Amino acid sequence: FGNTRGLDLRLDRRFGTIFNGSLAYSFQDARNTGSDPFSFINFGSRIISGLGGVNAPPPQSAQPVGTSRPHNLAGQAAFNFPADYKQGSVVGAILKRVGIFSTLRYASGTPYTRCSPDDIGSVNVTNGNPCARELAGDFNAARLPSFKEFNLRVTKGFSVGKLDFTAYMDGRNILNLKNIGTVFTTTGSTVNPKSQELAFTADSSTFATFFRANPGSYDATTGDITLPGSNAACGNYQDASGNSAAPTCYYYRKSEQRFGNGDGIYTLAEQRRASDNNRLATYHISRFAFAGRIVRFGMEVNF
């Protein structure tokens, strides 16, 4: 969708019968007024313009499309050692019928649109999703970090009787490079302190509401919560509506023991640890990064 201009270069090289490889580079400039025909309807039309306070008009100039990667470098190399390689030598015995295959890739990060840090409605928005109210710059003006990967596969062939075996090690992202595919659009990174603060504020308010309904449990000055000394003592606890809430009391006792020191005083620091742990799926790096190193071992048998 749109216009793409660029340049491709490729170098192929072979040395004897053992090695062959290639290296390719491309530069491309891919732009349009949207990444697809519905970009403005699904994204831009919801944004309020800073001039006049009305919906922002469609883009008037071409911007990078969402799949644009200006710089791309890719390579592959293969070593294939024949069965008669340096016969009679130790090196030959080790390397005969060995195959080594590798691929590498470097690519510019894809573009995305930043949301204003002052836009509370966008505090949890990640790239590819529309901002709530305000942009921070032009459409697709920011980019994710570059993508880097190196893959390696090693094989070794041998025979046992009439059977031919090929053992292999297949490693993807063998260098365990961290590739970021998702960021918070208000910070441009995988970390968003404001989001975590708002989440804890909501959780802390829930804690306080529950324990205020149970006199002597909540310290409004420090935010500390004094928990009952036993599970049996939870039988008298109730929620803000006056309903029995013994299971909730038990839950908080176990939470303080797990995320605190188990002294029965649920401090704000312990409450914060519990709140952050409850949102690991929101803030953990696994949500933002592509897969790390993956290595497989296997054996192929030919009859």
PDB file of C-alpha atoms in Angstrom:
ATOM      1  CA  PHE A   1       0.000   0.000   0.000  1.00  0.00           C
ATOM      2  CA  GLY A   2       1.708   3.164  -1.197  1.00  0.00           C
ATOM      3  CA  ASN A   3       4.949   3.852  -2.994  1.00  0.00           C
ATOM      4  CA  THR A   4       8.239   2.095  -2.317  1.00  0.00           C
ATOM      5  CA  ARG A   5      11.566   3.182  -3.735  1.00  0.00           C
ATOM      6  CA  GLY A   6      14.848   1.547  -2.942  1.00  0.00           C
ATOM      7  CA  LEU A   7      17.958  -0.340  -3.884  1.00  0.00           C
ATOM      8  CA  ASP A   8      18.942  -4.023  -3.664  1.00  0.00           C
ATOM      9  CA  LEU A   9      22.486  -5.378  -3.633  1.00  0.00           C
ATOM     10  CA  ARG A  10      23.547  -9.016  -3.421  1.00  0.00           C
ATOM     11  CA  LEU A  11      26.897 -10.792  -3.351  1.00  0.00           C
ATOM     12  CA  ASP A  12      27.206 -14.556  -3.897  1.00  0.00           C
ATOM     13  CA  ARG A  13      30.473 -16.394  -3.425  1.00  0.00           C
ATOM     14  CA  ARG A  14      31.641 -19.987  -3.592  1.00  0.00           C
ATOM     15  CA  PHE A  15      35.016 -21.433  -2.542  1.00  0.00           C
ATOM     16  CA  GLY A  16      35.707 -24.894  -3.917  1.00  0.00           C
ATOM     17  CA  THR A  17      33.151 -27.570  -3.115  1.00  0.00           C
ATOM     18  CA  ILE A  18      32.954 -26.880   0.602  1.00  0.00           C
ATOM     19  CA  PHE A  19      31.801 -23.285   1.113  1.00  0.00           C
ATOM     20  CA  ASN A  20      29.161 -21.121  -0.470  1.00  0.00           C
ATOM     21  CA  GLY A  21      27.487 -18.021   0.882  1.00  0.00           C
ATOM     22  CA  SER A  22      25.619 -14.851   0.054  1.00  0.00           C
ATOM     23  CA  LEU A  23      25.142 -11.414   1.532  1.00  0.00           C
ATOM     24  CA  ALA A  24      22.253  -9.129   0.572  1.00  0.00           C
ATOM     25  CA  TYR A  25      21.409  -5.545   1.460  1.00  0.00           C
ATOM     26  CA  SER A  26      18.341  -3.517   0.617  1.00  0.00           C
ATOM     27  CA  PHE A  27      17.352   0.063   1.251  1.00  0.00           C
ATOM     28  CA  GLN A  28      13.726   0.988   0.825  1.00  0.00           C
ATOM     29  CA  ASP A  29      11.641   4.083   1.433  1.00  0.00           C
ATOM     30  CA  ALA A  30       7.990   3.037   1.790  1.00  0.00           C
ATOM     31  CA  ARG A  31       5.528   5.878   2.369  1.00  0.00           C
ATOM     32  CA  ASN A  32       1.874   6.791   2.093  1.00  0.00           C
ATOM     33  CA  THR A  33      -0.799   8.686   4.009  1.00  0.00           C
ATOM     34  CA  GLY A  34      -1.561   5.460   5.889  1.00  0.00           C
ATOM     35  CA  SER A  35      -0.309   1.923   6.374  1.00  0.00           C
ATOM     36  CA  ASP A  36      -3.529   0.570   4.824  1.00  0.00           C
ATOM     37  CA  PRO A  37      -6.769   2.075   3.453  1.00  0.00           C
ATOM     38  CA  PHE A  38      -8.348   2.104   6.918  1.00  0.00           C
ATOM     39  CA  SER A  39      -5.503   3.750   8.861  1.00  0.00           C
ATOM     40  CA  PHE A  40      -7.229   7.098   9.271  1.00  0.00           C
ATOM     41  CA  ILE A  41     -10.650   5.633  10.141  1.00  0.00           C
ATOM     42  CA  ASN A  42      -9.228   3.233  12.730  1.00  0.00           C
ATOM     43  CA  PHE A  43      -6.565   5.500  14.159  1.00  0.00           C
ATOM     44  CA  GLY A  44      -6.318   9.137  13.122  1.00  0.00           C
ATOM     45  CA  SER A  45     -10.013  10.013  13.113  1.00  0.00           C
ATOM     46  CA  ARG A  46     -10.182   9.425  16.873  1.00  0.00           C
ATOM     47  CA  ILE A  47      -7.493  11.971  17.662  1.00  0.00           C
ATOM     48  CA  ILE A  48      -8.361  15.505  18.718  1.00  0.00           C
ATOM     49  CA  SER A  49      -6.405  18.219  16.945  1.00  0.00           C
ATOM     50  CA  GLY A  50      -4.490  20.692  19.099  1.00  0.00           C
ATOM     51  CA  LEU A  51      -5.823  23.472  16.853  1.00  0.00           C
ATOM     52  CA  GLY A  52      -9.516  24.089  17.445  1.00  0.00           C
ATOM     53  CA  GLY A  53     -10.169  20.944  19.520  1.00  0.00           C
ATOM     54  CA  VAL A  54     -11.794  19.041  16.638  1.00  0.00           C
ATOM     55  CA  ASN A  55     -10.964  15.708  15.028  1.00  0.00           C
ATOM     56  CA  ALA A  56      -7.644  15.833  13.216  1.00  0.00           C
ATOM     57  CA  PRO A  57      -7.844  15.792   9.408  1.00  0.00           C
ATOM     58  CA  PRO A  58      -6.330  12.965   7.324  1.00  0.00           C
ATOM     59  CA  PRO A  59      -2.542  13.185   6.827  1.00  0.00           C
ATOM     60  CA  GLN A  60      -1.618  15.723   4.183  1.00  0.00           C
ATOM     61  CA  SER A  61       1.818  14.256   3.415  1.00  0.00           C
ATOM     62  CA  ALA A  62       3.242  10.780   2.965  1.00  0.00           C
ATOM     63  CA  GLN A  63       4.547   9.116   6.128  1.00  0.00           C
ATOM     64  CA  PRO A  64       6.400   5.793   6.601  1.00  0.00           C
ATOM     65  CA  VAL A  65       3.987   2.870   6.416  1.00  0.00           C
ATOM     66  CA  GLY A  66       3.728   0.479   9.358  1.00  0.00           C
ATOM     67  CA  THR A  67       5.742  -2.312   7.710  1.00  0.00           C
ATOM     68  CA  SER A  68       8.576  -0.071   6.492  1.00  0.00           C
ATOM     69  CA  ARG A  69      12.114  -1.248   7.254  1.00  0.00           C
ATOM     70  CA  PRO A  70      14.571   1.100   5.460  1.00  0.00           C
ATOM     71  CA  HIS A  71      17.716  -0.980   6.054  1.00  0.00           C
ATOM     72  CA  ASN A  72      17.815  -4.753   5.667  1.00  0.00           C
ATOM     73  CA  LEU A  73      20.894  -6.967   5.744  1.00  0.00           C
ATOM     74  CA  ALA A  74      20.649 -10.723   5.290  1.00  0.00           C
ATOM     75  CA  GLY A  75      23.254 -13.387   4.813  1.00  0.00           C
ATOM     76  CA  GLN A  76      23.717 -17.128   4.662  1.00  0.00           C
ATOM     77  CA  ALA A  77      26.742 -19.396   4.704  1.00  0.00           C
ATOM     78  CA  ALA A  78      27.076 -23.138   4.229  1.00  0.00           C
ATOM     79  CA  PHE A  79      29.986 -25.535   4.783  1.00  0.00           C
ATOM     80  CA  ASN A  80      29.548 -29.071   3.427  1.00  0.00           C
ATOM     81  CA  PHE A  81      32.394 -31.508   4.072  1.00  0.00           C
ATOM     82  CA  PRO A  82      32.329 -34.637   1.868  1.00  0.00           C
ATOM     83  CA  ALA A  83      32.754 -38.191   3.148  1.00  0.00           C
ATOM     84  CA  ASP A  84      36.332 -38.363   1.741  1.00  0.00           C
ATOM     85  CA  TYR A  85      37.501 -35.083   3.288  1.00  0.00           C
ATOM     86  CA  LYS A  86      41.209 -35.375   4.276  1.00  0.00           C
ATOM     87  CA  GLN A  87      41.065 -39.132   4.585  1.00  0.00           C
ATOM     88  CA  GLY A  88      43.446 -40.676   7.103  1.00  0.00           C
ATOM     89  CA  SER A  89      43.695 -37.551   9.290  1.00  0.00           C
ATOM     90  CA  VAL A  90      42.088 -36.663  12.628  1.00  0.00           C
ATOM     91  CA  VAL A  91      40.575 -33.526  11.125  1.00  0.00           C
ATOM     92  CA  GLY A  92      39.101 -35.562   8.302  1.00  0.00           C
ATOM     93  CA  ALA A  93      37.607 -38.098  10.712  1.00  0.00           C
ATOM     94  CA  ILE A  94      35.894 -35.309  12.643  1.00  0.00           C
ATOM     95  CA  LEU A  95      34.661 -33.160   9.760  1.00  0.00           C
ATOM     96  CA  LYS A  96      33.689 -35.733   7.132  1.00  0.00           C
ATOM     97  CA  ARG A  97      29.967 -35.594   6.360  1.00  0.00           C
ATOM     98  CA  VAL A  98      29.589 -32.483   8.525  1.00  0.00           C
ATOM     99  CA  GLY A  99      27.329 -29.657   7.452  1.00  0.00           C
ATOM    100  CA  ILE A 100      27.336 -26.163   8.963  1.00  0.00           C
ATOM    101  CA  PHE A 101      24.584 -23.787   7.880  1.00  0.00           C
ATOM    102  CA  SER A 102      24.001 -20.288   9.203  1.00  0.00           C
ATOM    103  CA  THR A 103      21.755 -17.351   8.457  1.00  0.00           C
ATOM    104  CA  LEU A 104      21.875 -13.808   9.772  1.00  0.00           C
ATOM    105  CA  ARG A 105      19.533 -10.878   9.560  1.00  0.00           C
ATOM    106  CA  TYR A 106      19.586  -7.228  10.549  1.00  0.00           C
ATOM    107  CA  ALA A 107      16.581  -5.017   9.862  1.00  0.00           C
ATOM    108  CA  SER A 108      15.467  -1.555  10.884  1.00  0.00           C
ATOM    109  CA  GLY A 109      12.632  -1.434  13.392  1.00  0.00           C
ATOM    110  CA  THR A 110       9.137  -0.815  12.094  1.00  0.00           C
ATOM    111  CA  PRO A 111       7.555   2.623  12.666  1.00  0.00           C
ATOM    112  CA  TYR A 112       4.778   3.453  15.090  1.00  0.00           C
ATOM    113  CA  THR A 113       2.968   6.521  16.366  1.00  0.00           C
ATOM    114  CA  ARG A 114       3.819   7.943  19.769  1.00  0.00           C
ATOM    115  CA  CYS A 115       1.021   8.987  22.134  1.00  0.00           C
ATOM    116  CA  SER A 116       1.300  12.047  24.363  1.00  0.00           C
ATOM    117  CA  PRO A 117       2.735  11.287  27.848  1.00  0.00           C
ATOM    118  CA  ASP A 118       0.033  13.602  29.227  1.00  0.00           C
ATOM    119  CA  ASP A 119      -2.754  11.488  27.708  1.00  0.00           C
ATOM    120  CA  ILE A 120      -3.901   9.378  30.672  1.00  0.00           C
ATOM    121  CA  GLY A 121      -6.189   7.346  28.426  1.00  0.00           C
ATOM    122  CA  SER A 122      -3.139   6.139  26.462  1.00  0.00           C
ATOM    123  CA  VAL A 123      -1.049   5.077  29.458  1.00  0.00           C
ATOM    124  CA  ASN A 124      -1.356   1.357  28.587  1.00  0.00           C
ATOM    125  CA  VAL A 125      -1.449   1.730  24.785  1.00  0.00           C
ATOM    126  CA  THR A 126       1.228  -0.187  22.870  1.00  0.00           C
ATOM    127  CA  ASN A 127       2.443   0.314  19.309  1.00  0.00           C
ATOM    128  CA  GLY A 128      -0.046  -0.560  16.611  1.00  0.00           C
ATOM    129  CA  ASN A 129      -3.003   0.594  18.711  1.00  0.00           C
ATOM    130  CA  PRO A 130      -4.687   4.022  18.528  1.00  0.00           C
ATOM    131  CA  CYS A 131      -4.028   6.711  21.095  1.00  0.00           C
ATOM    132  CA  ALA A 132      -6.950   7.780  23.235  1.00  0.00           C
ATOM    133  CA  ARG A 133      -6.795  11.523  22.604  1.00  0.00           C
ATOM    134  CA  GLU A 134      -3.425  13.038  21.754  1.00  0.00           C
ATOM    135  CA  LEU A 135      -0.419  12.232  19.589  1.00  0.00           C
ATOM    136  CA  ALA A 136       3.200  13.044  20.386  1.00  0.00           C
ATOM    137  CA  GLY A 137       4.515  13.916  16.932  1.00  0.00           C
ATOM    138  CA  ASP A 138       3.544  12.750  13.452  1.00  0.00           C
ATOM    139  CA  PHE A 139       2.014   9.447  12.409  1.00  0.00           C
ATOM    140  CA  ASN A 140       4.636   6.656  12.364  1.00  0.00           C
ATOM    141  CA  ALA A 141       7.359   9.131  13.335  1.00  0.00           C
ATOM    142  CA  ALA A 142       8.955   6.771  15.897  1.00  0.00           C
ATOM    143  CA  ARG A 143      10.587   3.392  15.291  1.00  0.00           C
ATOM    144  CA  LEU A 144      11.071   0.204  17.252  1.00  0.00           C
ATOM    145  CA  PRO A 145      14.645  -0.965  17.912  1.00  0.00           C
ATOM    146  CA  SER A 146      16.331  -2.826  15.055  1.00  0.00           C
ATOM    147  CA  PHE A 147      15.836  -6.581  14.643  1.00  0.00           C
ATOM    148  CA  LYS A 148      18.948  -8.795  14.853  1.00  0.00           C
ATOM    149  CA  GLU A 149      19.167 -12.562  14.575  1.00  0.00           C
ATOM    150  CA  PHE A 150      21.749 -15.277  13.924  1.00  0.00           C
ATOM    151  CA  ASN A 151      20.673 -18.883  13.317  1.00  0.00           C
ATOM    152  CA  LEU A 152      22.930 -21.925  13.144  1.00  0.00           C
ATOM    153  CA  ARG A 153      22.379 -25.543  12.151  1.00  0.00           C
ATOM    154  CA  VAL A 154      25.095 -28.211  12.430  1.00  0.00           C
ATOM    155  CA  THR A 155      24.698 -31.745  11.077  1.00  0.00           C
ATOM    156  CA  LYS A 156      26.888 -34.851  11.230  1.00  0.00           C
ATOM    157  CA  GLY A 157      26.295 -37.923   9.093  1.00  0.00           C
ATOM    158  CA  PHE A 158      27.422 -41.443   9.979  1.00  0.00           C
ATOM    159  CA  SER A 159      26.489 -45.045   9.276  1.00  0.00           C
ATOM    160  CA  VAL A 160      25.668 -47.978  11.525  1.00  0.00           C
ATOM    161  CA  GLY A 161      25.362 -51.185   9.546  1.00  0.00           C
ATOM    162  CA  LYS A 162      22.938 -50.560   6.696  1.00  0.00           C
ATOM    163  CA  LEU A 163      21.444 -47.480   8.366  1.00  0.00           C
ATOM    164  CA  ASP A 164      22.459 -43.887   7.649  1.00  0.00           C
ATOM    165  CA  PHE A 165      22.094 -41.384  10.490  1.00  0.00           C
ATOM    166  CA  THR A 166      22.232 -37.619  10.519  1.00  0.00           C
ATOM    167  CA  ALA A 167      22.501 -35.967  13.924  1.00  0.00           C
ATOM    168  CA  TYR A 168      21.731 -32.273  14.080  1.00  0.00           C
ATOM    169  CA  MET A 169      21.704 -29.240  16.310  1.00  0.00           C
ATOM    170  CA  ASP A 170      19.333 -26.500  15.214  1.00  0.00           C
ATOM    171  CA  GLY A 171      19.707 -23.148  16.998  1.00  0.00           C
ATOM    172  CA  ARG A 172      17.439 -20.154  16.383  1.00  0.00           C
ATOM    173  CA  ASN A 173      18.646 -16.771  17.640  1.00  0.00           C
ATOM    174  CA  ILE A 174      21.674 -18.686  18.871  1.00  0.00           C
ATOM    175  CA  LEU A 175      23.279 -15.529  20.340  1.00  0.00           C
ATOM    176  CA  ASN A 176      20.143 -14.898  22.409  1.00  0.00           C
ATOM    177  CA  LEU A 177      19.824 -11.328  21.123  1.00  0.00           C
ATOM    178  CA  LYS A 178      16.955  -9.337  22.619  1.00  0.00           C
ATOM    179  CA  ASN A 179      14.577  -8.065  19.930  1.00  0.00           C
ATOM    180  CA  ILE A 180      11.838  -5.708  21.049  1.00  0.00           C
ATOM    181  CA  GLY A 181       8.560  -5.896  19.131  1.00  0.00           C
ATOM    182  CA  THR A 182       6.259  -4.020  21.510  1.00  0.00           C
ATOM    183  CA  VAL A 183       6.642  -0.776  23.482  1.00  0.00           C
ATOM    184  CA  PHE A 184       4.412   1.595  25.403  1.00  0.00           C
ATOM    185  CA  THR A 185       3.630   4.459  23.038  1.00  0.00           C
ATOM    186  CA  THR A 186       3.744   7.126  25.760  1.00  0.00           C
ATOM    187  CA  THR A 187       7.304   6.247  26.822  1.00  0.00           C
ATOM    188  CA  GLY A 188       8.700   4.564  23.707  1.00  0.00           C
ATOM    189  CA  SER A 189      10.093   1.737  25.839  1.00  0.00           C
ATOM    190  CA  THR A 190       9.105  -1.474  27.622  1.00  0.00           C
ATOM    191  CA  VAL A 191       8.807   0.411  30.921  1.00  0.00           C
ATOM    192  CA  ASN A 192       5.987   2.737  31.935  1.00  0.00           C
ATOM    193  CA  PRO A 193       6.214   3.982  35.548  1.00  0.00           C
ATOM    194  CA  LYS A 194       2.991   5.987  35.243  1.00  0.00           C
ATOM    195  CA  SER A 195       1.061   2.866  34.234  1.00  0.00           C
ATOM    196  CA  GLN A 196       2.431   0.967  37.222  1.00  0.00           C
ATOM    197  CA  GLU A 197       1.649   3.837  39.582  1.00  0.00           C
ATOM    198  CA  LEU A 198      -1.951   4.050  38.376  1.00  0.00           C
ATOM    199  CA  ALA A 199      -2.349   0.272  38.711  1.00  0.00           C
ATOM    200  CA  PHE A 200      -1.031   0.333  42.274  1.00  0.00           C
ATOM    201  CA  THR A 201      -3.229   3.312  43.159  1.00  0.00           C
ATOM    202  CA  ALA A 202      -6.274   1.300  42.071  1.00  0.00           C
ATOM    203  CA  ASP A 203      -5.147  -1.777  44.020  1.00  0.00           C
ATOM    204  CA  SER A 204      -4.252   0.225  47.121  1.00  0.00           C
ATOM    205  CA  SER A 205      -7.685   1.862  47.043  1.00  0.00           C
ATOM    206  CA  THR A 206      -9.287  -1.593  46.904  1.00  0.00           C
ATOM    207  CA  PHE A 207      -7.225  -2.736  49.899  1.00  0.00           C
ATOM    208  CA  ALA A 208      -8.147   0.373  51.883  1.00  0.00           C
ATOM    209  CA  THR A 209     -11.869   0.105  51.075  1.00  0.00           C
ATOM    210  CA  PHE A 210     -11.996  -3.456  52.335  1.00  0.00           C
ATOM    211  CA  PHE A 211     -10.130  -2.910  55.587  1.00  0.00           C
ATOM    212  CA  ARG A 212     -11.840   0.374  56.473  1.00  0.00           C
ATOM    213  CA  ALA A 213     -14.975  -1.733  56.824  1.00  0.00           C
ATOM    214  CA  ASN A 214     -13.195  -3.635  59.610  1.00  0.00           C
ATOM    215  CA  PRO A 215     -12.343  -1.215  62.465  1.00  0.00           C
ATOM    216  CA  GLY A 216      -8.766  -1.221  63.725  1.00  0.00           C
ATOM    217  CA  SER A 217      -7.355  -2.841  60.579  1.00  0.00           C
ATOM    218  CA  TYR A 218      -6.398   0.169  58.431  1.00  0.00           C
ATOM    219  CA  ASP A 219      -3.942   2.949  59.329  1.00  0.00           C
ATOM    220  CA  ALA A 220      -4.927   5.978  57.240  1.00  0.00           C
ATOM    221  CA  THR A 221      -1.659   7.750  58.068  1.00  0.00           C
ATOM    222  CA  THR A 222       0.797   5.107  56.896  1.00  0.00           C
ATOM    223  CA  GLY A 223      -1.449   2.948  54.691  1.00  0.00           C
ATOM    224  CA  ASP A 224      -0.426  -0.111  56.688  1.00  0.00           C
ATOM    225  CA  ILE A 225      -2.962  -2.883  57.248  1.00  0.00           C
ATOM    226  CA  THR A 226      -3.058  -4.930  60.446  1.00  0.00           C
ATOM    227  CA  LEU A 227      -4.183  -8.458  59.646  1.00  0.00           C
ATOM    228  CA  PRO A 228      -5.775 -10.933  62.091  1.00  0.00           C
ATOM    229  CA  GLY A 229      -3.381 -13.323  63.808  1.00  0.00           C
ATOM    230  CA  SER A 230      -5.081 -16.505  62.600  1.00  0.00           C
ATOM    231  CA  ASN A 231      -7.291 -17.791  59.822  1.00  0.00           C
ATOM    232  CA  ALA A 232     -10.066 -18.408  62.336  1.00  0.00           C
ATOM    233  CA  ALA A 233     -10.062 -14.702  63.245  1.00  0.00           C
ATOM    234  CA  CYS A 234     -10.992 -13.901  59.640  1.00  0.00           C
ATOM    235  CA  GLY A 235     -14.507 -15.187  60.381  1.00  0.00           C
ATOM    236  CA  ASN A 236     -15.579 -11.754  61.659  1.00  0.00           C
ATOM    237  CA  TYR A 237     -14.385  -9.809  58.612  1.00  0.00           C
ATOM    238  CA  GLN A 238     -16.831  -8.207  56.200  1.00  0.00           C
ATOM    239  CA  ASP A 239     -16.688  -6.215  52.976  1.00  0.00           C
ATOM    240  CA  ALA A 240     -17.810  -2.610  52.454  1.00  0.00           C
ATOM    241  CA  SER A 241     -21.404  -3.781  51.931  1.00  0.00           C
ATOM    242  CA  GLY A 242     -21.497  -5.613  55.261  1.00  0.00           C
ATOM    243  CA  ASN A 243     -21.317  -9.093  53.747  1.00  0.00           C
ATOM    244  CA  SER A 244     -19.161 -11.793  55.293  1.00  0.00           C
ATOM    245  CA  ALA A 245     -15.707 -11.797  53.645  1.00  0.00           C
ATOM    246  CA  ALA A 246     -13.645 -14.398  55.505  1.00  0.00           C
ATOM    247  CA  PRO A 247     -12.102 -15.821  52.272  1.00  0.00           C
ATOM    248  CA  THR A 248     -10.906 -12.334  51.260  1.00  0.00           C
ATOM    249  CA  CYS A 249      -9.298 -11.848  54.663  1.00  0.00           C
ATOM    250  CA  TYR A 250      -7.562 -15.221  54.292  1.00  0.00           C
ATOM    251  CA  TYR A 251      -6.347 -14.173  50.820  1.00  0.00           C
ATOM    252  CA  TYR A 252      -4.752 -11.004  52.234  1.00  0.00           C
ATOM    253  CA  ARG A 253      -3.054 -12.948  55.034  1.00  0.00           C
ATOM    254  CA  LYS A 254      -1.452 -15.296  52.510  1.00  0.00           C
ATOM    255  CA  SER A 255      -0.503 -12.369  50.279  1.00  0.00           C
ATOM    256  CA  GLU A 256       1.326 -10.628  53.131  1.00  0.00           C
ATOM    257  CA  GLN A 257       3.166 -13.845  53.960  1.00  0.00           C
ATOM    258  CA  ARG A 258       4.248 -14.304  50.355  1.00  0.00           C
ATOM    259  CA  PHE A 259       5.202 -10.726  49.444  1.00  0.00           C
ATOM    260  CA  GLY A 260       6.101  -9.461  52.927  1.00  0.00           C
ATOM    261  CA  ASN A 261       7.867 -10.680  56.037  1.00  0.00           C
ATOM    262  CA  GLY A 262       4.895 -12.551  57.521  1.00  0.00           C
ATOM    263  CA  ASP A 263       4.595 -10.340  60.601  1.00  0.00           C
ATOM    264  CA  GLY A 264       0.888  -9.664  59.988  1.00  0.00           C
ATOM    265  CA  ILE A 265       1.428  -5.988  59.074  1.00  0.00           C
ATOM    266  CA  TYR A 266       0.702  -5.486  55.376  1.00  0.00           C
ATOM    267  CA  THR A 267       2.836  -2.406  54.617  1.00  0.00           C
ATOM    268  CA  LEU A 268       2.547  -0.220  51.514  1.00  0.00           C
ATOM    269  CA  ALA A 269       5.830  -1.661  50.189  1.00  0.00           C
ATOM    270  CA  GLU A 270       4.474  -5.205  50.543  1.00  0.00           C
ATOM    271  CA  GLN A 271       1.200  -4.170  48.936  1.00  0.00           C
ATOM    272  CA  ARG A 272       3.174  -2.717  46.014  1.00  0.00           C
ATOM    273  CA  ARG A 273       5.088  -5.974  45.474  1.00  0.00           C
ATOM    274  CA  ALA A 274       1.805  -7.899  45.436  1.00  0.00           C
ATOM    275  CA  SER A 275       0.263  -5.415  42.995  1.00  0.00           C
ATOM    276  CA  ASP A 276       3.231  -5.577  40.588  1.00  0.00           C
ATOM    277  CA  ASN A 277       3.281  -9.376  40.748  1.00  0.00           C
ATOM    278  CA  ASN A 278      -0.423  -9.471  39.922  1.00  0.00           C
ATOM    279  CA  ARG A 279       0.376  -7.639  36.680  1.00  0.00           C
ATOM    280  CA  LEU A 280       3.375  -9.617  35.504  1.00  0.00           C
ATOM    281  CA  ALA A 281       1.612 -10.274  32.204  1.00  0.00           C
ATOM    282  CA  THR A 282       1.367  -6.514  31.666  1.00  0.00           C
ATOM    283  CA  TYR A 283       4.923  -5.505  32.535  1.00  0.00           C
ATOM    284  CA  HIS A 284       7.082  -8.617  32.032  1.00  0.00           C
ATOM    285  CA  ILE A 285       9.658  -8.442  29.224  1.00  0.00           C
ATOM    286  CA  SER A 286       8.133 -11.533  27.563  1.00  0.00           C
ATOM    287  CA  ARG A 287       5.213  -9.332  26.490  1.00  0.00           C
ATOM    288  CA  PHE A 288       7.547  -6.969  24.609  1.00  0.00           C
ATOM    289  CA  ALA A 289      10.368  -9.133  23.221  1.00  0.00           C
ATOM    290  CA  PHE A 290      10.453 -11.768  20.509  1.00  0.00           C
ATOM    291  CA  ALA A 291      11.616 -15.290  21.346  1.00  0.00           C
ATOM    292  CA  GLY A 292      15.089 -15.729  22.767  1.00  0.00           C
ATOM    293  CA  ARG A 293      17.483 -18.594  22.055  1.00  0.00           C
ATOM    294  CA  ILE A 294      15.826 -21.865  20.975  1.00  0.00           C
ATOM    295  CA  VAL A 295      18.016 -24.953  20.463  1.00  0.00           C
ATOM    296  CA  ARG A 296      16.786 -28.335  19.233  1.00  0.00           C
ATOM    297  CA  PHE A 297      18.714 -31.594  18.974  1.00  0.00           C
ATOM    298  CA  GLY A 298      17.584 -34.456  16.815  1.00  0.00           C
ATOM    299  CA  MET A 299      18.459 -37.511  14.769  1.00  0.00           C
ATOM    300  CA  GLU A 300      17.385 -38.445  11.245  1.00  0.00           C
ATOM    301  CA  VAL A 301      17.436 -42.103  10.217  1.00  0.00           C
ATOM    302  CA  ASN A 302      17.487 -43.252   6.594  1.00  0.00           C
ATOM    303  CA  PHE A 303      16.685 -46.898   5.876  1.00  0.00           C
TER     304      PHE A 303
END
